[in-house]
Every structure is written in structure tokens, then in C-alpha cells.
């Protein structure tokens, strides 16, 4: 079973910020938080990952709660091309490589 | 860079036929994975491998076999195709873990398989 839970769907308007939540209450100390997204009819693509500190890259920002039991992917200005399914997964640096994806959050961006 | 390459892109099989889905990567990644994605659903892990000669079952391994004789290739074999195996199959690869950092998964573009 997936170790993360996400809302099934979210909506946003173009050029507005989007905050996509992920709960991972059973996270262990060696779990990294990874985010991927899947555009329609494509394979998933990597977005961002982090361990404890907030992270920024050209695609998005990742805000990690102090207790690490939740995280939020932030798209600062949503575009129509950001409409996709977003997946949050945990990758254990010290344990199994059995990487399980949940159902993700389907993001709809309105023009 | 080619990245992760999957062939074929599309395939239609009859019930009981067999086939091999090919996956190759040119990034010298030790870790490789096979996922399937049914319509409107998330990804389910079929098998994974942490290096040549090593494979492990994922969430849904029944009806599939894998082998990993080289670092580059990780083929997925369907021996007796069934309609329940109609899905899109994605292969992924990654650098090995180390305790100081984590590495992203790189996915191929998928193989769309229909079994009728």
C-alpha cells in the first residue's frame, strides 16, 4: 500500500499559485519525499524531492512540515501546461526499493 | 541523451499469446522498475531490480516475469496474455541510493498493450 495520501483532485486558475498537499504520517527518518507529475498520455516525470528542508527548483517548491508528516508541492503560477496528475511518494534511503505510488492528485487548471 | 527507451509503443495480443516488453536505459543506472497503469488509475509496481542478476517482486507480479542480465536492459515477459493485462506499461530507472542524497526516477514513454 502507498505510504502517502493525497486529495483525488484539485482545481486552480491560470497564473494563480497552487498548493498540492500530501500526508505521510508514517514517514521514517530515512525517507525522502519525491514528487512526480504525469501529463496526459505521457510517462511520469520528476518534479522535486526533499528530506527535511524546503526545496526550490525551476519547476516548483516543496514545503516540508517540521514533523515531516506532511508536505506541500507549490506551483507558483499555474499554467495550462501544469494540468496533470501529481504523485507524492516516499523513497527510503536505507530500506526497500519497492517504490509504491498512490493514485495522485489530478490538477485541473482553468484558463 | 536517449534516457529510458521502451519498445514497442503499442501492441495488440490475443489471449494466451506471449510477448516481451523491452526496456533499455543509457544512463548506467543500477536500479530499474516496471509499472503498469490501468485506465484512470495510478501506477502499480510489477517488478524491480537493484542491479544485474537481482530482481524482486512488486505489488502485482503475477502473470509476469523479468530478467536483468545487463545493467542497461530490463525486459518484462508476459507468458500467457489475459485481458486483465490490458494496460499501459512504464519502465523507469534510477541511480543507486546513498545515505547523503536521493535520486529521481526516470520514466520511459510507455507501451500500450491490449489483450483481446
Tab-separated table of C-alpha atoms in Angstrom:
chain	number	residue	atom	x	y	z
A	1	UNK	CA	0.000	0.000	0.000
A	2	UNK	CA	1.035	3.546	-0.689
A	3	UNK	CA	2.500	5.326	2.325
A	4	UNK	CA	1.112	8.682	1.214
A	5	UNK	CA	-2.391	10.128	0.884
A	6	UNK	CA	-3.395	12.921	-1.477
A	7	UNK	CA	-6.703	14.525	-2.500
A	8	UNK	CA	-8.154	12.952	-5.624
A	9	UNK	CA	-8.491	16.238	-7.472
A	10	UNK	CA	-7.878	19.966	-7.252
A	11	UNK	CA	-8.667	22.962	-9.410
A	12	UNK	CA	-6.805	26.162	-9.993
A	13	UNK	CA	-6.970	29.196	-12.213
A	14	UNK	CA	-4.229	30.065	-14.647
A	15	UNK	CA	-1.447	32.280	-13.248
A	16	UNK	CA	-2.514	31.647	-9.661
A	17	UNK	CA	-0.442	29.678	-7.125
A	18	UNK	CA	-1.339	26.058	-6.436
A	19	UNK	CA	-0.649	24.181	-3.210
A	20	UNK	CA	-0.852	20.404	-3.558
A	21	UNK	CA	-0.872	18.603	-0.178
A	22	UNK	CA	0.470	15.170	0.718
A	23	UNK	CA	0.163	13.346	4.034
A	24	UNK	CA	2.760	10.792	5.073
A	25	UNK	CA	2.183	10.250	8.761
A	26	UNK	CA	4.261	7.037	8.938
A	27	UNK	CA	7.366	8.559	7.333
A	28	UNK	CA	10.666	7.240	8.665
A	29	UNK	CA	13.848	9.162	9.269
A	30	UNK	CA	15.465	7.837	6.092
A	31	UNK	CA	12.517	8.538	3.749
A	32	UNK	CA	12.942	11.227	1.114
A	33	UNK	CA	9.765	12.846	-0.222
A	34	UNK	CA	9.561	12.736	-4.012
A	35	UNK	CA	7.037	14.399	-6.314
A	36	UNK	CA	6.305	13.369	-9.880
A	37	UNK	CA	3.733	14.502	-12.376
A	38	UNK	CA	2.135	12.784	-15.331
A	39	UNK	CA	0.852	14.811	-18.241
A	40	UNK	CA	-1.937	13.249	-20.330
A	41	UNK	CA	-0.730	10.285	-22.409
A	42	UNK	CA	2.847	10.581	-21.132
A	43	UNK	CA	5.068	8.835	-18.651
A	44	UNK	CA	5.591	10.354	-15.202
A	45	UNK	CA	8.302	12.994	-14.872
A	46	UNK	CA	10.279	14.019	-11.836
A	47	UNK	CA	9.374	17.346	-10.231
A	48	UNK	CA	11.240	17.744	-6.949
A	49	UNK	CA	12.362	15.922	-3.811
A	50	UNK	CA	13.477	16.761	-0.286
A	51	UNK	CA	14.303	15.338	3.129
A	52	UNK	CA	13.765	17.961	5.818
A	53	UNK	CA	14.347	21.444	4.447
A	54	UNK	CA	12.172	23.253	1.951
A	55	UNK	CA	13.426	22.926	-1.616
A	56	UNK	CA	13.111	25.079	-4.716
A	57	UNK	CA	13.832	24.350	-8.366
A	58	UNK	CA	12.785	25.769	-11.698
A	59	UNK	CA	9.563	23.754	-11.738
A	60	UNK	CA	8.223	24.066	-8.202
A	61	UNK	CA	8.839	24.441	-4.491
A	62	UNK	CA	8.496	21.771	-1.833
A	63	UNK	CA	7.465	22.760	1.671
A	64	UNK	CA	8.012	20.062	4.306
A	65	UNK	CA	6.306	20.226	7.696
A	66	UNK	CA	8.564	20.396	10.722
A	67	UNK	CA	7.441	16.928	11.890
A	68	UNK	CA	7.770	15.664	8.278
A	69	UNK	CA	4.332	14.066	8.409
A	70	UNK	CA	3.086	16.183	5.549
A	71	UNK	CA	4.412	18.180	2.627
A	72	UNK	CA	3.104	20.606	0.030
A	73	UNK	CA	4.108	20.998	-3.587
A	74	UNK	CA	3.820	24.613	-4.636
A	75	UNK	CA	3.405	25.749	-8.227
A	76	UNK	CA	3.925	29.487	-8.022
A	77	UNK	CA	1.994	30.438	-11.160
A	78	UNK	CA	-0.070	27.664	-12.675
A	79	UNK	CA	-0.207	27.405	-16.438
A	80	UNK	CA	-2.423	25.250	-18.636
A	81	UNK	CA	0.612	23.011	-19.202
A	82	UNK	CA	0.659	22.194	-15.468
A	83	UNK	CA	-2.612	20.269	-15.770
A	84	UNK	CA	-1.547	16.749	-14.812
A	85	UNK	CA	-1.745	14.066	-12.139
A	86	UNK	CA	0.724	14.787	-9.341
A	87	UNK	CA	2.144	11.932	-7.281
A	88	UNK	CA	3.849	12.158	-3.912
A	89	UNK	CA	5.928	9.100	-2.910
A	90	UNK	CA	8.415	8.213	-0.195
A	91	UNK	CA	11.800	6.828	-1.130
A	92	UNK	CA	13.577	5.062	1.697
A	93	UNK	CA	17.344	5.604	1.538
A	94	UNK	CA	18.006	2.740	3.891
A	95	UNK	CA	15.396	0.138	3.116
A	96	UNK	CA	13.448	-1.433	0.294
A	97	UNK	CA	13.385	-0.115	-3.264
A	98	UNK	CA	9.760	-1.227	-3.561
A	99	UNK	CA	8.538	2.215	-4.639
A	100	UNK	CA	4.752	2.350	-4.400
A	101	UNK	CA	2.721	5.130	-5.996
A	102	UNK	CA	-0.717	6.158	-4.791
A	103	UNK	CA	-3.492	7.466	-7.026
A	104	UNK	CA	-2.176	11.017	-7.038
A	105	UNK	CA	-3.980	14.348	-7.359
A	106	UNK	CA	-5.473	15.339	-10.688
A	107	UNK	CA	-4.889	19.063	-11.129
A	108	UNK	CA	-7.193	20.971	-13.447
A	109	UNK	CA	-6.084	24.456	-14.486
A	110	UNK	CA	-8.826	26.788	-15.689
A	111	UNK	CA	-7.997	29.495	-18.258
B	1	UNK	CA	20.541	11.504	-24.365
B	2	UNK	CA	18.012	8.775	-25.107
B	3	UNK	CA	17.242	8.107	-21.413
B	4	UNK	CA	14.806	5.222	-20.925
B	5	UNK	CA	13.595	3.647	-24.167
B	6	UNK	CA	10.630	1.295	-24.326
B	7	UNK	CA	9.578	-0.816	-27.291
B	8	UNK	CA	7.109	-1.387	-28.775
B	9	UNK	CA	4.923	1.689	-28.256
B	10	UNK	CA	1.718	-0.217	-28.978
B	11	UNK	CA	0.808	-3.896	-29.201
B	12	UNK	CA	-2.354	-5.934	-29.522
B	13	UNK	CA	-2.195	-9.531	-28.285
B	14	UNK	CA	-4.653	-12.364	-28.406
B	15	UNK	CA	-5.488	-14.233	-25.212
B	16	UNK	CA	-2.840	-16.847	-24.496
B	17	UNK	CA	-0.122	-15.270	-26.626
B	18	UNK	CA	3.193	-14.259	-25.130
B	19	UNK	CA	5.425	-11.259	-25.647
B	20	UNK	CA	8.356	-9.374	-24.206
B	21	UNK	CA	8.254	-5.668	-23.470
B	22	UNK	CA	11.695	-4.190	-23.931
B	23	UNK	CA	13.258	-1.512	-21.742
B	24	UNK	CA	16.756	-0.142	-22.070
B	25	UNK	CA	18.491	2.829	-20.466
B	26	UNK	CA	21.757	4.551	-21.373
B	27	UNK	CA	22.373	6.351	-18.066
B	28	UNK	CA	24.238	3.486	-16.369
B	29	UNK	CA	21.537	3.303	-13.709
B	30	UNK	CA	21.651	0.300	-11.406
B	31	UNK	CA	18.005	0.460	-10.367
B	32	UNK	CA	15.181	-0.343	-12.778
B	33	UNK	CA	11.423	-0.773	-12.351
B	34	UNK	CA	8.339	-1.926	-14.223
B	35	UNK	CA	4.958	-0.333	-13.531
B	36	UNK	CA	1.545	-0.816	-15.059
B	37	UNK	CA	-1.194	1.781	-15.226
B	38	UNK	CA	-4.789	0.830	-15.856
B	39	UNK	CA	-7.144	3.465	-17.320
B	40	UNK	CA	-7.817	6.273	-14.859
B	41	UNK	CA	-5.715	4.650	-12.166
B	42	UNK	CA	-2.328	5.174	-10.566
B	43	UNK	CA	0.882	3.227	-11.110
B	44	UNK	CA	1.284	-0.304	-9.780
B	45	UNK	CA	4.761	-1.769	-9.317
B	46	UNK	CA	5.223	-5.130	-11.069
B	47	UNK	CA	8.921	-5.923	-10.583
B	48	UNK	CA	12.077	-4.054	-9.774
B	49	UNK	CA	15.818	-4.672	-9.915
B	50	UNK	CA	18.695	-3.125	-7.975
B	51	UNK	CA	21.366	-4.465	-10.298
B	52	UNK	CA	22.278	-7.049	-12.891
B	53	UNK	CA	21.230	-10.504	-11.751
B	54	UNK	CA	18.926	-9.218	-8.981
B	55	UNK	CA	15.155	-8.896	-9.296
B	56	UNK	CA	12.324	-8.573	-6.772
B	57	UNK	CA	8.544	-8.723	-6.873
B	58	UNK	CA	6.488	-5.583	-6.598
B	59	UNK	CA	2.789	-5.186	-5.809
B	60	UNK	CA	1.345	-7.057	-8.819
B	61	UNK	CA	3.895	-9.612	-10.145
B	62	UNK	CA	1.507	-12.449	-11.079
B	63	UNK	CA	1.469	-13.226	-14.793
B	64	UNK	CA	4.833	-11.560	-15.456
B	65	UNK	CA	8.490	-12.492	-15.449
B	66	UNK	CA	11.623	-10.367	-15.628
B	67	UNK	CA	15.322	-10.835	-16.065
B	68	UNK	CA	18.285	-8.498	-15.639
B	69	UNK	CA	21.358	-9.847	-17.367
B	70	UNK	CA	22.875	-6.424	-18.103
B	71	UNK	CA	22.795	-3.018	-16.440
B	72	UNK	CA	21.153	-1.466	-19.494
B	73	UNK	CA	18.255	-3.844	-20.151
B	74	UNK	CA	15.267	-4.943	-18.080
B	75	UNK	CA	12.759	-6.875	-20.243
B	76	UNK	CA	9.276	-7.783	-18.975
B	77	UNK	CA	7.801	-11.067	-20.186
B	78	UNK	CA	4.113	-11.956	-20.425
B	79	UNK	CA	3.778	-15.703	-20.920
B	80	UNK	CA	0.019	-16.252	-21.291
B	81	UNK	CA	-1.639	-12.934	-22.005
B	82	UNK	CA	-5.005	-12.289	-20.362
B	83	UNK	CA	-7.495	-9.414	-20.831
B	84	UNK	CA	-6.674	-8.275	-17.270
B	85	UNK	CA	-3.183	-7.403	-18.509
B	86	UNK	CA	-4.535	-4.728	-20.829
B	87	UNK	CA	-2.735	-1.663	-19.544
B	88	UNK	CA	-0.019	0.881	-20.183
B	89	UNK	CA	3.374	-0.348	-19.018
B	90	UNK	CA	6.083	2.046	-17.866
B	91	UNK	CA	9.714	1.273	-17.265
B	92	UNK	CA	11.835	3.506	-15.030
B	93	UNK	CA	15.439	3.705	-13.887
B	94	UNK	CA	17.404	5.429	-11.153
B	95	UNK	CA	20.902	5.843	-9.764
B	96	UNK	CA	21.593	3.811	-6.650
B	97	UNK	CA	20.724	5.227	-3.267
B	98	UNK	CA	23.242	6.655	-0.907
B	99	UNK	CA	22.583	7.961	2.564
B	100	UNK	CA	23.558	11.530	1.695
B	101	UNK	CA	21.122	12.086	-1.162
B	102	UNK	CA	18.234	10.683	-3.144
B	103	UNK	CA	17.942	10.223	-6.896
B	104	UNK	CA	14.913	10.726	-9.111
B	105	UNK	CA	13.279	8.045	-11.224
B	106	UNK	CA	13.457	8.493	-14.990
B	107	UNK	CA	10.500	7.034	-16.863
B	108	UNK	CA	10.083	5.820	-20.414
B	109	UNK	CA	7.147	6.818	-22.601
B	110	UNK	CA	5.297	3.567	-22.054
B	111	UNK	CA	3.970	0.598	-24.001
B	112	UNK	CA	0.231	0.463	-24.547
B	113	UNK	CA	-0.865	-3.189	-24.531
B	114	UNK	CA	-4.302	-4.506	-25.413
B	115	UNK	CA	-5.206	-8.170	-24.903
B	116	UNK	CA	-8.364	-9.352	-26.665
